[in-house]
Coordinates of C-alpha atoms and ligand atoms in Angstrom, one line a residue:
X1 CA 9.3 21.0 -6.2
X2 CA 6.3 19.5 -4.3
X3 CA 2.9 19.4 -5.8
X4 CA 0.5 22.2 -4.3
X5 CA -1.6 21.1 -1.4
X6 CA -4.8 22.0 -3.3
X7 CA -6.7 18.8 -4.0
X8 CA -7.2 18.0 -7.5
X9 CA -10.6 16.4 -8.5
X10 CA -9.8 13.1 -10.3
X11 CA -13.3 12.7 -11.6
X12 CA -13.9 9.2 -13.2
X13 CA -10.7 9.2 -15.1
X14 CA -9.4 6.4 -12.8
X15 CA -12.4 4.1 -13.8
X16 CA -10.9 3.6 -17.3
X17 CA -7.4 2.8 -16.0
X18 CA -6.0 -0.3 -14.4
X19 CA -4.6 0.0 -11.0
X20 CA -1.1 -0.5 -12.2
X21 CA -1.4 2.5 -14.8
X22 CA -3.2 4.5 -12.0
X23 CA -0.4 3.8 -9.4
X24 CA 2.4 4.8 -12.1
X25 CA 0.5 7.9 -12.9
X26 CA 0.2 9.0 -9.5
X27 CA 3.8 8.4 -8.7
X28 CA 4.9 10.7 -11.5
X29 CA 2.2 13.6 -11.1
X30 CA 2.3 13.7 -7.3
X31 CA 6.2 13.0 -7.1
X32 CA 5.8 10.8 -4.0
X33 CA 6.5 7.1 -3.4
X34 CA 5.3 7.5 0.3
X35 CA 2.5 5.3 1.5
X36 CA 1.1 6.2 5.0
X37 CA 0.4 3.2 7.2
X38 CA -2.4 4.6 9.2
X39 CA -2.5 2.4 12.1
X40 CA -4.6 4.3 14.3
X41 CA -7.8 3.2 16.3
X42 CA -10.3 5.6 14.8
X43 CA -11.4 6.2 11.2
X44 CA -12.5 9.4 12.2
X45 CA -8.9 10.2 12.8
X46 CA -7.6 8.5 9.7
X47 CA -10.1 10.8 7.8
X48 CA -9.0 13.9 9.2
X49 CA -5.2 13.0 8.8
X50 CA -5.8 11.8 5.3
X51 CA -7.0 15.3 4.2
X52 CA -3.9 16.8 5.5
X53 CA -1.4 14.2 4.3
X54 CA -3.4 13.2 1.0
X55 CA -1.1 15.7 -1.1
X56 CA 1.9 13.7 0.1
X57 CA 1.2 10.2 -0.4
X58 CA 0.7 7.7 -3.1
X59 CA -1.2 5.3 -1.0
X60 CA -2.7 5.1 2.3
X61 CA -2.8 1.7 4.1
X62 CA -5.1 0.8 6.7
X63 CA -6.0 -2.3 9.0
X64 CA -9.8 -2.1 8.9
X65 CA -10.0 -4.7 11.8
X66 CA -8.3 -2.4 14.3
X67 CA -10.7 0.3 14.0
X68 CA -13.2 0.9 17.0
X69 CA -15.6 3.1 14.8
X70 CA -15.6 1.3 11.6
X71 CA -18.8 1.7 9.3
X72 CA -19.4 1.5 5.6
X73 CA -20.4 5.3 5.7
X74 CA -17.0 6.3 7.1
X75 CA -15.1 4.1 4.9
X76 CA -16.8 5.6 1.8
X77 CA -16.1 8.9 3.1
X78 CA -12.3 7.9 3.1
X79 CA -12.5 6.3 -0.3
X80 CA -14.0 9.7 -1.7
X81 CA -11.0 11.6 -0.1
X82 CA -8.8 9.3 -1.8
X83 CA -10.2 10.0 -5.2
X84 CA -10.0 13.9 -4.2
X85 CA -6.5 13.7 -3.5
X86 CA -5.5 11.1 -5.8
X87 CA -4.0 8.2 -3.7
X88 CA -4.7 4.4 -3.5
X89 CA -6.5 2.7 -0.6
X90 CA -4.8 -0.4 0.6
X91 CA -6.3 -2.7 3.0
X92 CA -3.6 -4.6 4.6
X93 CA -5.8 -7.8 5.3
X94 CA -3.0 -10.2 4.8
X95 CA -5.5 -12.7 3.4
X96 CA -4.0 -16.3 4.1
X97 CA -6.7 -18.9 3.7
X98 CA -8.3 -21.3 1.1
X99 CA -9.9 -19.6 -2.0
X100 CA -13.4 -20.2 -1.0
X101 CA -13.1 -18.6 2.4
X102 CA -10.9 -15.4 1.2
X103 CA -13.5 -14.7 -1.3
X104 CA -16.1 -14.2 1.4
X105 CA -13.5 -12.6 3.7
X106 CA -13.1 -10.1 0.7
X107 CA -16.5 -9.4 -0.2
X108 CA -18.8 -10.2 2.7
X109 CA -19.0 -9.5 6.5
X110 CA -19.0 -6.2 8.3
X111 CA -16.2 -4.9 6.3
X112 CA -17.2 -5.5 2.6
X113 CA -13.5 -4.7 1.6
X114 CA -13.8 -5.2 -2.1
X115 CA -16.4 -2.3 -2.2
X116 CA -13.9 0.2 -1.1
X117 CA -9.9 -0.9 -1.3
X118 CA -8.3 -0.5 -4.4
X119 CA -5.6 -3.0 -3.4
X120 CA -5.3 -5.8 -0.5
X121 CA -2.5 -7.8 0.8
X122 CA -2.0 -11.5 0.3
X123 CA 0.0 -14.0 1.7
X124 CA 1.0 -16.8 -0.8
X125 CA 1.3 -19.4 1.7
X126 CA -2.0 -21.3 0.7
X127 CA -0.8 -21.5 -3.2
X128 CA -2.1 -19.4 -5.9
X129 CA -5.7 -20.5 -5.6
X130 CA -5.8 -17.4 -3.0
X131 CA -5.1 -15.1 -5.8
X132 CA -7.3 -16.6 -8.4
X133 CA -10.4 -16.4 -5.9
X134 CA -9.8 -12.8 -4.9
X135 CA -9.4 -11.9 -8.7
X136 CA -12.6 -13.9 -9.6
X137 CA -14.5 -11.9 -6.6
X138 CA -13.2 -8.7 -7.8
X139 CA -14.7 -9.1 -11.2
X140 CA -18.2 -8.3 -9.8
X141 CA -16.8 -4.7 -8.9
X142 CA -17.2 -2.2 -11.4
X143 CA -13.8 -0.6 -10.6
X144 CA -10.3 -1.5 -11.0
X145 CA -8.9 -3.8 -8.3
X146 CA -5.7 -5.5 -7.5
X147 CA -3.5 -7.1 -4.8
X148 CA 0.2 -7.0 -3.5
X149 CA 1.6 -10.3 -2.5
X150 CA 3.6 -10.5 0.5
X151 CA 6.9 -12.3 -0.5
X152 CA 8.9 -11.1 2.4
X153 CA 8.4 -9.8 5.9
X154 CA 10.3 -7.0 7.9
X155 CA 9.9 -8.7 11.3
X156 CA 12.7 -10.6 12.9
X157 CA 13.1 -14.6 12.0
X158 CA 10.3 -14.3 9.4
X159 CA 9.8 -17.5 7.8
X160 CA 9.4 -15.9 4.4
X161 CA 13.1 -15.6 4.4
X162 CA 13.6 -18.4 2.1
X163 CA 14.4 -18.5 -1.8
X164 CA 11.7 -21.0 -2.7
X165 CA 9.1 -19.0 -1.1
X166 CA 10.1 -16.1 -2.9
X167 CA 10.2 -17.7 -6.3
X168 CA 6.9 -19.0 -5.6
X169 CA 5.5 -15.4 -5.1
X170 CA 7.2 -14.3 -8.3
X171 CA 5.7 -17.0 -10.2
X172 CA 2.3 -16.4 -9.0
X173 CA 2.7 -12.5 -9.7
X174 CA 3.6 -13.3 -13.2
X175 CA 0.7 -15.8 -13.8
X176 CA -1.9 -13.4 -12.4
X177 CA -0.4 -10.2 -13.6
X178 CA -3.6 -8.5 -14.5
X179 CA -4.6 -8.5 -10.7
X180 CA -1.2 -8.7 -8.9
X181 CA 0.6 -5.5 -9.3
X182 CA 3.5 -5.9 -6.9
X183 CA 4.9 -7.1 -3.6
X184 CA 5.5 -6.5 -0.1
X185 CA 9.1 -7.3 -0.1
X186 CA 12.5 -6.5 1.6
X187 CA 14.6 -6.9 -1.6
X188 CA 14.2 -6.6 -5.4
X189 CA 12.6 -9.8 -6.4
X190 CA 12.3 -9.5 -10.1
X191 CA 13.9 -7.4 -12.9
X192 CA 10.3 -7.1 -14.5
X193 CA 9.4 -3.6 -13.7
X194 CA 5.8 -4.0 -13.9
X195 CA 5.6 -5.2 -10.4
X196 CA 6.1 -2.6 -7.8
X197 CA 8.2 -3.3 -4.8
X198 CA 6.5 -1.9 -1.6
X199 CA 8.7 -2.0 1.6
X200 CA 7.7 -1.7 5.2
X201 CA 10.0 -1.1 8.1
X202 CA 11.1 2.3 7.4
X203 CA 12.3 4.7 10.0
X204 CA 14.9 7.5 9.9
X205 CA 15.6 7.6 13.7
X206 CA 14.8 4.1 15.0
X207 CA 16.2 0.5 14.2
X208 CA 13.2 -1.6 15.4
X209 CA 10.7 -1.9 18.2
X210 CA 10.2 -4.3 21.0
X211 CA 8.1 -6.7 19.2
X212 CA 10.3 -7.8 16.2
X213 CA 9.9 -5.1 13.8
X214 CA 13.2 -4.0 12.0
X215 CA 13.8 -0.6 10.4
X216 CA 15.9 0.8 7.5
X217 CA 16.1 4.3 6.5
X218 CA 14.4 5.3 3.1
X219 CA 17.8 5.4 1.2
X220 CA 18.5 1.8 2.5
X221 CA 15.3 0.6 1.6
X222 CA 15.4 2.0 -2.2
X223 CA 19.0 1.5 -2.6
X224 CA 19.8 -1.6 -0.7
X225 CA 16.6 -3.4 -0.9
X226 CA 15.0 -2.3 -4.1
X227 CA 12.0 -0.5 -2.9
X228 CA 9.7 1.5 -5.1
X229 CA 7.2 2.3 -2.6
X230 CA 8.2 3.3 1.2
X231 CA 5.3 2.2 3.7
X232 CA 5.9 4.2 6.8
X233 CA 3.7 4.1 10.0
X234 CA 5.1 5.0 13.4
X235 CA 7.8 7.2 12.1
X236 CA 5.1 9.7 10.9
X237 CA 2.2 8.8 13.3
X238 CA 4.3 9.2 16.5
X239 CA 6.2 12.4 15.4
X240 CA 5.1 15.7 16.7
X241 CA 4.2 17.2 13.5
X242 CA 2.8 14.2 11.2
X243 CA 2.3 16.5 8.0
X244 CA 5.8 18.0 8.3
X245 CA 7.4 14.5 8.8
X246 CA 5.4 13.1 6.0
X247 CA 6.9 15.7 3.7
X248 CA 10.3 14.9 4.9
X249 CA 9.7 11.2 3.9
X250 CA 8.1 12.2 0.7
X251 CA 11.2 14.6 -0.2
X252 CA 13.8 12.2 0.8
X253 CA 12.0 9.0 -0.6
X254 CA 11.2 10.4 -4.1
X255 CA 14.7 12.1 -4.3
X256 CA 16.4 8.8 -4.0
X257 CA 13.8 6.9 -6.0
X258 CA 14.2 9.3 -8.9
X259 CA 18.0 9.1 -8.7
X260 CA 18.1 5.4 -8.6
X261 CA 15.2 4.2 -10.7
X262 CA 15.8 7.1 -13.2
X263 CA 12.0 7.8 -13.5
Ligands
S5P301 O1 6.6 -7.3 6.4 C1 5.7 -6.5 6.8 C2 4.6 -6.4 6.1 C3 3.9 -5.2 6.6 S1 2.4 -5.0 5.4 N1 6.0 -5.6 7.8 C4 5.1 -4.6 8.3 O2 5.6 -3.7 9.2 N2 3.9 -4.5 7.6 C5 3.0 -3.6 8.0 O3 3.6 -2.3 7.8 C6 2.5 -3.5 9.5 O4 1.5 -4.2 9.6 C7 2.3 -2.1 9.9 O5 1.0 -1.7 9.5 C8 3.2 -1.3 9.0 C9 4.4 -0.9 9.6 O6 4.4 0.0 10.5 P1 5.4 0.7 11.3 O7 4.7 1.7 12.4 O8 6.4 -0.1 12.0 O9 6.2 1.8 10.3

C-alpha cells in the first residue's frame, strides 16, 4: 500500500532529529527507498517535478552546478517542498579538495550549499580532513546536516575499485559517524547498519550509457550489491510518464528492500 499523495506538513519535528534518524523515519513512514537523481538543467522544472514525485521519494539528489537558473530564492523553495513532502535534499557536489578549500565551497559562493542541502557527497581521496572540515562548517548551521562518502563508483574502470580505498572510507565513516550517515557504494561495505548504502547506476531496461555508466536492476542492486537506497536518474527522467515510472521503481525497490533487510 503506497502512502497517499497528500503532502504532510512535517513542521519543525525534523529540527530535533539527526539526519540519520530522519532518514530512517522517512523510509518507514513513506515506504520508499527511492532517491530521484534530478539531473535536469532547470531548477523550475525540478521544483515542478518534485511536487509531483515528492510522495514517492525518500531523497532528491541534484547537481546545483548544472542548473541554468539557480538562485537562492528558488533553491529555498525546493527546500520548502522537501519539508512539505518529507524527503531529504542531497547536493551531489562530490567534494574532493583539502579541508580548508571544501569549507569555503560548502558554505560560500553562489550556491551556499550548507544553507539548503541536508546531505552532500564527499570523495575520501584527500583523506579524512575533508570530512572534519565539512562537519566543522556544518556546526554553524542551526539544522541537522550530514554527508555520504563516495566509497565506490558505478562507472566503468573506476579507480575506487580497490580494497584499501574502501577500507579507508569505512574507517573514516566510523570515526565521523555523527556526520557521515552512509556511503555511495556498489557493494555492502560494513555490517554496521547505522550506515546507509546508497547505490546509483540503476535501470530496469538499460545496461549502460555511451560514457561508461553501468546499470543494474533494483533487485540486483539491493540483493547483489547491498543497496539500501536506489539512486535513479534517467530511467525516470527519460520515461514517458515520470510519475508512473517513479511509482514502479518505488514499489519494486521497497518490496525487495523489505524482503531482504526485514524492515
Ligand atoms: O558512482 C556514481 C556516483 C554517483 S553520485 N555513479 C553515479 O552515476 N552517480 C550519480 O548518480 C551521477 O552523477 C548521476 O547524477 C546519477 C546517475 O544518473 P543516471 O541517469 O545514470 O541514473
